[in-house]
């Protein structure tokens, strides 16, 4: 394996978050086509050594992900699921934010029909959502949206990859 591939692998491992093409180009001192070639070659090398890791594009960045067969094995044999850390309330709140962002806490509570300060606080602490400003209404409540970590966690390149809402659900969010 070439030194450039080893450096790319080390950078992605050490950063442990999606890195933009621009960031990787700067760190590796290469151009865009060379970066794409390096990522492709590193994925081939990872596959050849039967690694459980792959490099995938998540939103506008590249990061390590676990291959699907290993994810399934972890779920089945070891009863490991990364999503176990999300309660139903957290997932409901995340869905509301993802589909209606930017959104205030009061708007989230209106959709859910229940107070959600604690859940919003947990999602902020987990960095799955972020504050993007204040709504220009009395009280100037904070506006929330999903974060880059949200996309990474749910393996989405962009919010456009969210499942489409059916007609009944669309009315709920109107």
Coordinates of C-alpha atoms in Angstrom, one line a residue:
X1 CA 0.0 0.0 0.0
X2 CA 1.4 3.4 -0.9
X3 CA 2.3 6.0 1.6
X4 CA -0.6 8.3 0.4
X5 CA -3.1 5.5 1.0
X6 CA -1.7 4.9 4.5
X7 CA -1.8 8.6 5.2
X8 CA -5.4 8.9 4.0
X9 CA -6.4 5.9 6.1
X10 CA -4.7 7.3 9.2
X11 CA -6.3 10.8 8.7
X12 CA -9.8 9.3 8.4
X13 CA -9.2 7.1 11.4
X14 CA -7.8 9.8 13.6
X15 CA -10.5 12.4 12.7
X16 CA -13.3 9.9 13.2
X17 CA -15.8 12.2 11.5
X18 CA -16.7 13.1 7.9
X19 CA -14.0 15.2 6.2
X20 CA -14.8 17.3 3.2
X21 CA -13.1 16.7 -0.1
X22 CA -11.5 20.2 0.3
X23 CA -10.1 19.2 3.7
X24 CA -8.6 16.0 2.4
X25 CA -7.2 17.6 -0.7
X26 CA -5.5 20.2 1.6
X27 CA -4.2 17.6 4.0
X28 CA -2.9 15.2 1.3
X29 CA -1.8 17.9 -1.1
X30 CA -3.6 16.3 -4.1
X31 CA -6.2 17.3 -6.6
X32 CA -9.9 16.2 -6.7
X33 CA -9.4 13.3 -9.3
X34 CA -6.4 12.0 -7.3
X35 CA -8.4 12.1 -4.1
X36 CA -11.2 10.1 -5.7
X37 CA -8.7 7.6 -7.0
X38 CA -7.0 7.3 -3.6
X39 CA -10.4 6.6 -1.9
X40 CA -11.3 4.0 -4.5
X41 CA -7.9 2.3 -4.1
X42 CA -8.1 2.4 -0.3
X43 CA -11.6 0.8 -0.5
X44 CA -10.2 -1.9 -2.8
X45 CA -7.3 -2.5 -0.3
X46 CA -9.8 -2.7 2.6
X47 CA -11.9 -5.2 0.8
X48 CA -8.9 -7.3 -0.2
X49 CA -7.8 -7.6 3.4
X50 CA -11.5 -8.4 4.4
X51 CA -11.8 -5.3 6.6
X52 CA -15.1 -4.5 8.2
X53 CA -14.5 -0.9 7.2
X54 CA -15.2 1.1 4.0
X55 CA -14.9 4.7 3.1
X56 CA -18.1 6.3 2.1
X57 CA -19.3 9.7 1.3
X58 CA -21.7 11.1 4.0
X59 CA -23.2 14.5 3.1
X60 CA -20.2 16.4 1.7
X61 CA -17.5 14.4 3.5
X62 CA -15.8 11.0 3.6
X63 CA -15.5 8.8 6.6
X64 CA -15.2 5.2 7.7
X65 CA -18.3 3.1 7.9
X66 CA -18.9 -0.5 8.8
X67 CA -19.8 -2.9 6.0
X68 CA -23.3 -4.1 5.8
X69 CA -22.5 -7.8 6.5
X70 CA -20.7 -6.9 9.7
X71 CA -23.5 -4.6 10.8
X72 CA -25.9 -7.4 10.3
X73 CA -23.6 -9.8 12.2
X74 CA -23.3 -7.4 15.1
X75 CA -27.1 -7.1 15.3
X76 CA -27.7 -10.8 15.1
X77 CA -24.9 -12.6 16.9
X78 CA -23.8 -9.9 19.4
X79 CA -27.2 -8.2 19.8
X80 CA -25.4 -4.9 19.1
X81 CA -27.4 -2.0 17.6
X82 CA -26.1 1.5 17.5
X83 CA -29.6 2.8 17.4
X84 CA -30.5 1.3 20.8
X85 CA -29.4 4.6 22.4
X86 CA -32.3 6.4 20.8
X87 CA -35.6 6.3 22.6
X88 CA -38.9 6.5 20.8
X89 CA -39.3 10.1 22.0
X90 CA -35.8 11.0 20.6
X91 CA -36.6 9.5 17.2
X92 CA -40.0 11.2 17.0
X93 CA -38.4 14.5 17.9
X94 CA -35.5 14.0 15.4
X95 CA -38.1 13.2 12.7
X96 CA -40.1 16.3 13.4
X97 CA -36.9 18.4 13.2
X98 CA -35.6 16.7 10.1
X99 CA -38.8 17.2 8.2
X100 CA -39.8 20.7 9.4
X101 CA -36.4 22.5 10.0
X102 CA -35.7 25.1 11.0
X103 CA -38.2 24.6 13.9
X104 CA -38.7 26.0 17.4
X105 CA -39.1 23.9 20.5
X106 CA -42.7 25.1 20.8
X107 CA -43.4 23.9 17.2
X108 CA -41.9 20.5 18.1
X109 CA -44.1 20.3 21.2
X110 CA -47.1 21.3 19.1
X111 CA -46.5 18.3 16.7
X112 CA -45.7 15.9 19.5
X113 CA -48.4 17.1 21.9
X114 CA -46.0 16.9 24.8
X115 CA -43.3 19.1 26.4
X116 CA -39.9 18.2 24.9
X117 CA -37.2 20.4 26.5
X118 CA -35.4 17.4 28.0
X119 CA -35.4 15.5 24.6
X120 CA -34.2 18.6 22.7
X121 CA -31.4 19.0 25.4
X122 CA -30.4 15.4 24.9
X123 CA -30.3 15.8 21.1
X124 CA -28.2 19.0 21.5
X125 CA -25.8 17.1 23.8
X126 CA -25.5 14.3 21.3
X127 CA -24.9 17.0 18.6
X128 CA -27.6 15.4 16.4
X129 CA -29.3 18.8 16.2
X130 CA -28.0 22.4 16.4
X131 CA -29.2 25.9 17.0
X132 CA -29.3 27.9 13.8
X133 CA -30.7 31.2 15.1
X134 CA -33.7 32.7 16.6
X135 CA -37.2 33.1 15.1
X136 CA -38.3 36.6 14.6
X137 CA -41.4 36.4 16.8
X138 CA -42.2 37.6 20.3
X139 CA -39.7 35.9 22.7
X140 CA -37.3 35.1 19.8
X141 CA -37.3 31.3 20.4
X142 CA -34.3 29.3 19.2
X143 CA -34.5 27.6 15.9
X144 CA -33.2 24.0 15.6
X145 CA -32.1 21.9 12.6
X146 CA -30.4 18.5 12.2
X147 CA -26.6 18.5 12.2
X148 CA -23.9 16.9 10.1
X149 CA -23.6 14.3 12.8
X150 CA -27.3 13.4 12.2
X151 CA -26.6 12.7 8.6
X152 CA -23.5 10.7 9.5
X153 CA -25.4 8.7 12.2
X154 CA -28.2 7.8 9.9
X155 CA -25.9 7.3 6.9
X156 CA -27.5 10.0 4.8
X157 CA -25.6 12.1 2.2
X158 CA -28.2 14.8 2.5
X159 CA -31.7 15.4 3.8
X160 CA -33.0 14.6 0.3
X161 CA -32.4 10.9 1.2
X162 CA -35.0 11.0 3.9
X163 CA -38.0 8.8 3.2
X164 CA -40.8 10.6 1.4
X165 CA -43.8 11.3 3.6
X166 CA -47.2 9.9 2.6
X167 CA -50.2 12.2 2.1
X168 CA -51.5 11.5 5.6
X169 CA -48.2 12.4 7.2
X170 CA -47.7 15.5 5.0
X171 CA -51.0 16.9 6.4
X172 CA -49.6 16.4 9.9
X173 CA -46.6 18.6 9.1
X174 CA -48.6 21.3 7.3

